[in-house]
GROMACS .gro file of C-alpha atoms in nm:
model
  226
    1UNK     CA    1   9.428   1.083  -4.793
    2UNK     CA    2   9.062   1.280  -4.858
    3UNK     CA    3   8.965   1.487  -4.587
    4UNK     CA    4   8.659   1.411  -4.449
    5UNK     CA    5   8.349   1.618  -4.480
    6UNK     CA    6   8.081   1.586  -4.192
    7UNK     CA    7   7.762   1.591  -4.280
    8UNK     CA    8   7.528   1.890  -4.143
    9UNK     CA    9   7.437   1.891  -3.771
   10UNK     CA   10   7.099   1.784  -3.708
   11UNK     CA   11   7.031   1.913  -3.333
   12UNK     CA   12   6.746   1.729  -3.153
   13UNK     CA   13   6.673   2.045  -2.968
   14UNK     CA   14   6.427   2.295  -3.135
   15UNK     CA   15   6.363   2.573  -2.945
   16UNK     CA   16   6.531   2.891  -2.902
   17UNK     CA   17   6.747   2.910  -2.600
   18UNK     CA   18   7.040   2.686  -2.732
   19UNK     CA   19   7.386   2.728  -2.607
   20UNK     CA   20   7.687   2.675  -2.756
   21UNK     CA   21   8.021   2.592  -2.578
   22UNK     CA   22   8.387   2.601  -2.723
   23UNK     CA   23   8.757   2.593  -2.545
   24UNK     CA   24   9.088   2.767  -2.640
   25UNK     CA   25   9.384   2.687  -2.483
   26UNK     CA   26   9.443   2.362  -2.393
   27UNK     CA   27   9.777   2.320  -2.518
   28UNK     CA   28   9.976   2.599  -2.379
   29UNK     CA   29  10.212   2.629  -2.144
   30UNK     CA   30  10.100   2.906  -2.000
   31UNK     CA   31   9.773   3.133  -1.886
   32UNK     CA   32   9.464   2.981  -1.847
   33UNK     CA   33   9.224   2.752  -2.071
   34UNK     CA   34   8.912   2.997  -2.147
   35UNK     CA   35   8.572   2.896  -2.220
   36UNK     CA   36   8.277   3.083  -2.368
   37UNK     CA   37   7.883   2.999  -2.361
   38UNK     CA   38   7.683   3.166  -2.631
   39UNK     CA   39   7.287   3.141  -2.713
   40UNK     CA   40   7.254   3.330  -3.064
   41UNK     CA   41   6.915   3.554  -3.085
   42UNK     CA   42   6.741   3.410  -3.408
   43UNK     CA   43   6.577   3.770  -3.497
   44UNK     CA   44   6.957   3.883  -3.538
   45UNK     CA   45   7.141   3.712  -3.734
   46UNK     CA   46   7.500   3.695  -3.763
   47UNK     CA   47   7.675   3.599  -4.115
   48UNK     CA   48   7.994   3.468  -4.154
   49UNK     CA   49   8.036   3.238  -3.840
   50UNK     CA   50   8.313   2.978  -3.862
   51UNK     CA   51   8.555   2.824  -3.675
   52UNK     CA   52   8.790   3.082  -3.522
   53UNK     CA   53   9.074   2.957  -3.609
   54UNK     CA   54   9.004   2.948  -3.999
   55UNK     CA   55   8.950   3.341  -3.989
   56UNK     CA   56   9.174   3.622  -4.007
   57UNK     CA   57   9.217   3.817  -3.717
   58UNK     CA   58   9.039   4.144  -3.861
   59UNK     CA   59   8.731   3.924  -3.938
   60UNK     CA   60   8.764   3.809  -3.596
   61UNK     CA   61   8.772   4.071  -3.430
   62UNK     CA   62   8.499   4.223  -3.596
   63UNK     CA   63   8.248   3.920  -3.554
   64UNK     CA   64   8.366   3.918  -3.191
   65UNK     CA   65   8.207   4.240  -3.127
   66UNK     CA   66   7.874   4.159  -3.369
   67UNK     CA   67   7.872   3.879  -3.152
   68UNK     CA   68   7.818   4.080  -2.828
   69UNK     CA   69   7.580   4.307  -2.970
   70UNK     CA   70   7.312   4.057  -3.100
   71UNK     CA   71   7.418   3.742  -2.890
   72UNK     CA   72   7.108   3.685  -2.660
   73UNK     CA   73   7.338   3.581  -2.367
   74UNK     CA   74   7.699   3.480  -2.358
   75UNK     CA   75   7.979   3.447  -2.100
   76UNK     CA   76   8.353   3.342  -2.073
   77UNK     CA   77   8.464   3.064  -1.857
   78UNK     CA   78   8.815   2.957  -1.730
   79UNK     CA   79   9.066   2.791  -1.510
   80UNK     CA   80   9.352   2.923  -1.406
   81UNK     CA   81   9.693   2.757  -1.433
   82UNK     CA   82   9.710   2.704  -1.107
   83UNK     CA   83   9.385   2.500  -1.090
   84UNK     CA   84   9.505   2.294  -1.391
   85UNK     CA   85   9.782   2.199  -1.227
   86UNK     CA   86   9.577   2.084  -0.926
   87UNK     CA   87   9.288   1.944  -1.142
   88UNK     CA   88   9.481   1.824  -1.490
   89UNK     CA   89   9.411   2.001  -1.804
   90UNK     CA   90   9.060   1.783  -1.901
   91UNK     CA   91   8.919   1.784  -1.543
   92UNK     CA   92   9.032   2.187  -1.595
   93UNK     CA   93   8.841   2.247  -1.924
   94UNK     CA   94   8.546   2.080  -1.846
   95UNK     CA   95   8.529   2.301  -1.511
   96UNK     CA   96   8.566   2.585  -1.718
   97UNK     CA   97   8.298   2.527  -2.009
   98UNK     CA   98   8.083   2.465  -1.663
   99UNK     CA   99   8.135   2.763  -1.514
  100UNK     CA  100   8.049   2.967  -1.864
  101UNK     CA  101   7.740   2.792  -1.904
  102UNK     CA  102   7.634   2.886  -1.527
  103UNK     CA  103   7.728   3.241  -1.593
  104UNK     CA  104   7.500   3.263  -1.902
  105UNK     CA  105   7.242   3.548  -1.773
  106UNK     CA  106   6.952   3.384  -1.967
  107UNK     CA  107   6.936   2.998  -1.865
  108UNK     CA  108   6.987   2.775  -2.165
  109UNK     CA  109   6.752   2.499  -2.178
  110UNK     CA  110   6.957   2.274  -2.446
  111UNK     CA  111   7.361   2.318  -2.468
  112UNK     CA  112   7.629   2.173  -2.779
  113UNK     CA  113   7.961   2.144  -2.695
  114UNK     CA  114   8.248   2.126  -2.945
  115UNK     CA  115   8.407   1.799  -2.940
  116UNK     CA  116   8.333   1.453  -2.854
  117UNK     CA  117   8.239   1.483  -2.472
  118UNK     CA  118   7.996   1.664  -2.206
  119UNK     CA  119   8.096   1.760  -1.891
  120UNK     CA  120   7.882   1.590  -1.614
  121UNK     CA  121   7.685   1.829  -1.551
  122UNK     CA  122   7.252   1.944  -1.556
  123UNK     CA  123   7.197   2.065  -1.858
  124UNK     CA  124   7.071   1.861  -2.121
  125UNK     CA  125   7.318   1.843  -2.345
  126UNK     CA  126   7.510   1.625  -2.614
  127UNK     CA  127   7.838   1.695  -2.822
  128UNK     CA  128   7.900   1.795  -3.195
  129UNK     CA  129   8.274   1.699  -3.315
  130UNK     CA  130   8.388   1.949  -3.510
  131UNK     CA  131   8.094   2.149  -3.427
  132UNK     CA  132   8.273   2.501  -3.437
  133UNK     CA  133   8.261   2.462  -3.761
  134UNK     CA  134   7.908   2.318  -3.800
  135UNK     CA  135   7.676   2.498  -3.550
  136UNK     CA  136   7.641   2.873  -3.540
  137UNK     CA  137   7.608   2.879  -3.167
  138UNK     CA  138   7.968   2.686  -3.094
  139UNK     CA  139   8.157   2.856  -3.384
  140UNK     CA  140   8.029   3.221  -3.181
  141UNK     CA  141   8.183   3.062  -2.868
  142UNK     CA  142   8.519   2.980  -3.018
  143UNK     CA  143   8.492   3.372  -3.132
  144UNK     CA  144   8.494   3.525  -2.805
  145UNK     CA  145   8.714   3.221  -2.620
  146UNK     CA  146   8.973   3.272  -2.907
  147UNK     CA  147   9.007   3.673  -2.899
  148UNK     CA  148   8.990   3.677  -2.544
  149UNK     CA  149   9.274   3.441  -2.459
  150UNK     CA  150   9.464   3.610  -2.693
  151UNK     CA  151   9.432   3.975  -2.544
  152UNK     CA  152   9.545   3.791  -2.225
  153UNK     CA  153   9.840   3.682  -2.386
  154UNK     CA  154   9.936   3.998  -2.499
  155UNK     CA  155   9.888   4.087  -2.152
  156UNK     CA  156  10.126   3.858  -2.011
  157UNK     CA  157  10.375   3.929  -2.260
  158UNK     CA  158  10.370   4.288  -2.100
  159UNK     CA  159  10.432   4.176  -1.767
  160UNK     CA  160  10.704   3.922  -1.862
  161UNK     CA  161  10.890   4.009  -2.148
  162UNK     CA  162  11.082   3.799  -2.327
  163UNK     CA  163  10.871   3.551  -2.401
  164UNK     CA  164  10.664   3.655  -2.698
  165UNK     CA  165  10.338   3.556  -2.578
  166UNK     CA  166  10.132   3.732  -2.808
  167UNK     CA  167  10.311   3.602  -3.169
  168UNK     CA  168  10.285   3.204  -3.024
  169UNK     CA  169   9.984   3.218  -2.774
  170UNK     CA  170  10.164   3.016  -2.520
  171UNK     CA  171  10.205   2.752  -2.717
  172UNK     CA  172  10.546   2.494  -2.695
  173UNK     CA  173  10.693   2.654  -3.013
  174UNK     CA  174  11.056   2.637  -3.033
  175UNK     CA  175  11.081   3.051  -2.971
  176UNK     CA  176  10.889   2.997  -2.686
  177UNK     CA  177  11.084   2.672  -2.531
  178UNK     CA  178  11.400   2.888  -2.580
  179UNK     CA  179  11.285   3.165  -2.363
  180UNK     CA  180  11.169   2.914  -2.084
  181UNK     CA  181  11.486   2.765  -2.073
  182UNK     CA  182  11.657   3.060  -2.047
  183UNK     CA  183  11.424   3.299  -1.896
  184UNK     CA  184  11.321   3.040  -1.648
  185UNK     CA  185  10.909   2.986  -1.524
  186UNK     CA  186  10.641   3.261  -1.459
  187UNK     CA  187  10.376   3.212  -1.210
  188UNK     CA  188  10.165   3.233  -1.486
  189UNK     CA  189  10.301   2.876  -1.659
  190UNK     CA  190  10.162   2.556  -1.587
  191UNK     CA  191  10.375   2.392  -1.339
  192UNK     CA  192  10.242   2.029  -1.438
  193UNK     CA  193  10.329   2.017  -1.802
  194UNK     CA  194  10.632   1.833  -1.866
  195UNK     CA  195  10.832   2.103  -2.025
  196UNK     CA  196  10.750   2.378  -1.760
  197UNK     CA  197  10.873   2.121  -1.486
  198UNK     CA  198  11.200   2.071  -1.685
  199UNK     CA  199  11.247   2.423  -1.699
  200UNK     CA  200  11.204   2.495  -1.352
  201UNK     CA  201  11.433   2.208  -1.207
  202UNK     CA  202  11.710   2.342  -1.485
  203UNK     CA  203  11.629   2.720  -1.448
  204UNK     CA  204  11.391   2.816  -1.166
  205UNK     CA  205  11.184   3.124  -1.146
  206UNK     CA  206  11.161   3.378  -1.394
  207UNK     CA  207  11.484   3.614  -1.357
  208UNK     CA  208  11.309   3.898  -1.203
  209UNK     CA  209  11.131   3.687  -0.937
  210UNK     CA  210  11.436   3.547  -0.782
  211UNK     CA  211  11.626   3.694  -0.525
  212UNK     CA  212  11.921   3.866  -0.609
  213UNK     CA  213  12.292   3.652  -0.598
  214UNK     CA  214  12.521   3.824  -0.392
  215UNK     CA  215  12.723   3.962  -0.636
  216UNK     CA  216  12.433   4.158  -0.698
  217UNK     CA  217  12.359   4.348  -0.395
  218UNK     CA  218  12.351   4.717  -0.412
  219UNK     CA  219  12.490   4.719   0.006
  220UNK     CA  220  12.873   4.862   0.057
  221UNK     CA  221  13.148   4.564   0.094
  222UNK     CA  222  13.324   4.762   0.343
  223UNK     CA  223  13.014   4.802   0.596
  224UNK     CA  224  13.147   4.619   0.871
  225UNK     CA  225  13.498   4.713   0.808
  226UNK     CA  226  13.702   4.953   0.996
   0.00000   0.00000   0.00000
């Protein structure tokens, strides 16, 4: 089947305060789903924006920092697991891309959002589907929200081992379904996705969280002997 090729954006808005909104991490098991709001400064451009996910990590990396330098405003949004449990992963991301757009230090007075929906919120606003790869603004947001998810799952794969975080991002790979069902659930995992619950009711906790079986205790057997 040909792939289709969208034609370029055509943004109503014309002025120069123009955010851009992107998500990563909606499909993980784990860590939260991270947002970032970005208004691009027009008298410094930036070359080479593109989706994040279609660029090596060195390139990356390197437009993530370009991208803080010239970037007229930008800020990172996010929900923790915990609130996506509580809230569901949509009601979750939309909260998030929220909350990035209300941290932006300079107020944006128009805002695109990658994908096919807005969240309800008062901005004008409209979406762009597959608009990290067609508006400068978005692709800079899936920059930062990309590398800065990933640092936190190299994080977490610090404080809970086992689990290779950082080589599958949280995501339900089979390396990382093994280590749930054998390491058991992290506070850190997202106790509403199907495969976390499973993993709890068959495992539990992860191993160093739970309290110790008896055979385990350090005390003497012979304390209250004679």
């Amino acid at each position: 089947m040909a792939k289709t090729v969208l034609p370029p954006f055509e943004c109503r808005y014309d002025g120069r305060l123009l955010a851009g909104v992107d998500e990563v991490g909606r499909g993980p098991l784990i860590g939260a789903v991270v947002t970032a709001a970005v208004i691009l400064d027009p008298e410094r451009p930036i070359l080479g924006l593109a989706d994040s996910k279609k660029l090596s990590e060195k390139r990356r990396l390197a437009l993530y920092d370009e991208i803080l330098e010239k970037a007229t405003a930008w800020c990172i949004g996010r929900c923790e697991a915990h609130e996506i449990d509580r809230l569901n992963i949509y009601q979750a991301t939309m909260l998030a891309m929220e909350r990035a757009v209300e941290g932006l230090p300079v107020a944006p007075e128009y805002v695109l959002v990658d994908g096919n929906r807005c969240p309800n919120w008062r901005w004008p606003s409209e979406p762009v589907v597959k608009g990290d790869s067609r508006v400068a603004e978005i692709s800079a947001a899936s920059i930062l929200a990309k590398v800065t998810r990933d640092r936190e799952m190299e994080e977490l794969e610090e404080r809970y081992p086992g689990y290779e975080l950082a080589r599958h991002k949280g995501y339900p790979t089979p390396v990382h379904m093994e280590a749930l069902n054998r390491l058991g659930v992290t506070p850190e995992h997202r106790r509403s996705f199907r495969p976390v619950q499973e993993a709890f009711e068959a495992v539990g906790m992860y191993r160093e969280l739970r309290e110790p079986a008896a055979e385990e205790l350090s005390f003497p057997t012979d304390l209250f002997e004679n």
